[in-house]
Coordinates of C-alpha atoms in Angstrom, one line a residue:
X1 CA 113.6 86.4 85.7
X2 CA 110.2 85.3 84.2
X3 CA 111.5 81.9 84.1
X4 CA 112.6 81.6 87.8
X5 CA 109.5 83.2 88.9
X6 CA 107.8 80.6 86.9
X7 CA 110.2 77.5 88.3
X8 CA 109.5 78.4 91.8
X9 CA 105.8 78.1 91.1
X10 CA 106.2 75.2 89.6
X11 CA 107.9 74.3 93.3
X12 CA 104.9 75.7 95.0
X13 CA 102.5 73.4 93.2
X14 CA 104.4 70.6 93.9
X15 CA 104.8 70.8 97.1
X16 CA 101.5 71.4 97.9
X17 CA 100.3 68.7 96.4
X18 CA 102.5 66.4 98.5
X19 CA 101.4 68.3 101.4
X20 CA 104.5 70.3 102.2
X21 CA 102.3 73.5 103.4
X22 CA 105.8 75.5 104.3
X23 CA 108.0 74.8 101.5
X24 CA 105.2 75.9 99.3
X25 CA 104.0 78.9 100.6
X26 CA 107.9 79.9 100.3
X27 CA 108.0 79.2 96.8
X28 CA 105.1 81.1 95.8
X29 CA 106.0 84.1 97.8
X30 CA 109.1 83.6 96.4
X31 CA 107.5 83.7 92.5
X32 CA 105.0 86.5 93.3
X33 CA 108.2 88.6 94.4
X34 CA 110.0 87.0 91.1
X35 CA 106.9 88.3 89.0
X36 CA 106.3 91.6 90.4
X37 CA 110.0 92.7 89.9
X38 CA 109.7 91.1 86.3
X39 CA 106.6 93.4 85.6
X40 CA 108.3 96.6 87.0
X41 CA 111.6 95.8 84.6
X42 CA 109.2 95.3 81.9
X43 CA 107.5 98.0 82.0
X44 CA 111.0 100.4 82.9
X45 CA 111.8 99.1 79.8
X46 CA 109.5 99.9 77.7
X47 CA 109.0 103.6 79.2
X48 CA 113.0 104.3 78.2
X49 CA 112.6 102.6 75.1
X50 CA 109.5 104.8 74.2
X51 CA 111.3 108.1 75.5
X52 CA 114.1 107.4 73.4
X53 CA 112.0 107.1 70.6
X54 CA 112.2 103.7 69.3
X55 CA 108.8 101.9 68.9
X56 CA 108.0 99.0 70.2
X57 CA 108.5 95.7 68.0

């Protein structure tokens, strides 16, 4: 997911710097959604594995 989010960023940036105002400000929306949903699995993740009583590696 982190990888997608980071693609369409990549998107962003490129099409604003060939001037493509709408196409980019879709891709970053799109990657700050990406991101967002990446942090909240991460950290759901983490919060079962440390109630289960593994430790982080």
């Amino acid at each position: 997911m982190l990888g997608w989010a980071l693609t369409f960023l990549a998107i962003a940036l490129i099409a604003a710097l060939f001037g493509f105002g709408g196409i980019a400000g879709a891709s970053a929306g799109i990657a700050q959604i990406l991101f967002f949903v990446f942090l909240v699995l991460f950290a759901i993740a983490l919060i079962s594995r440390a109630v289960r009583g593994k430790p982080p590696v």
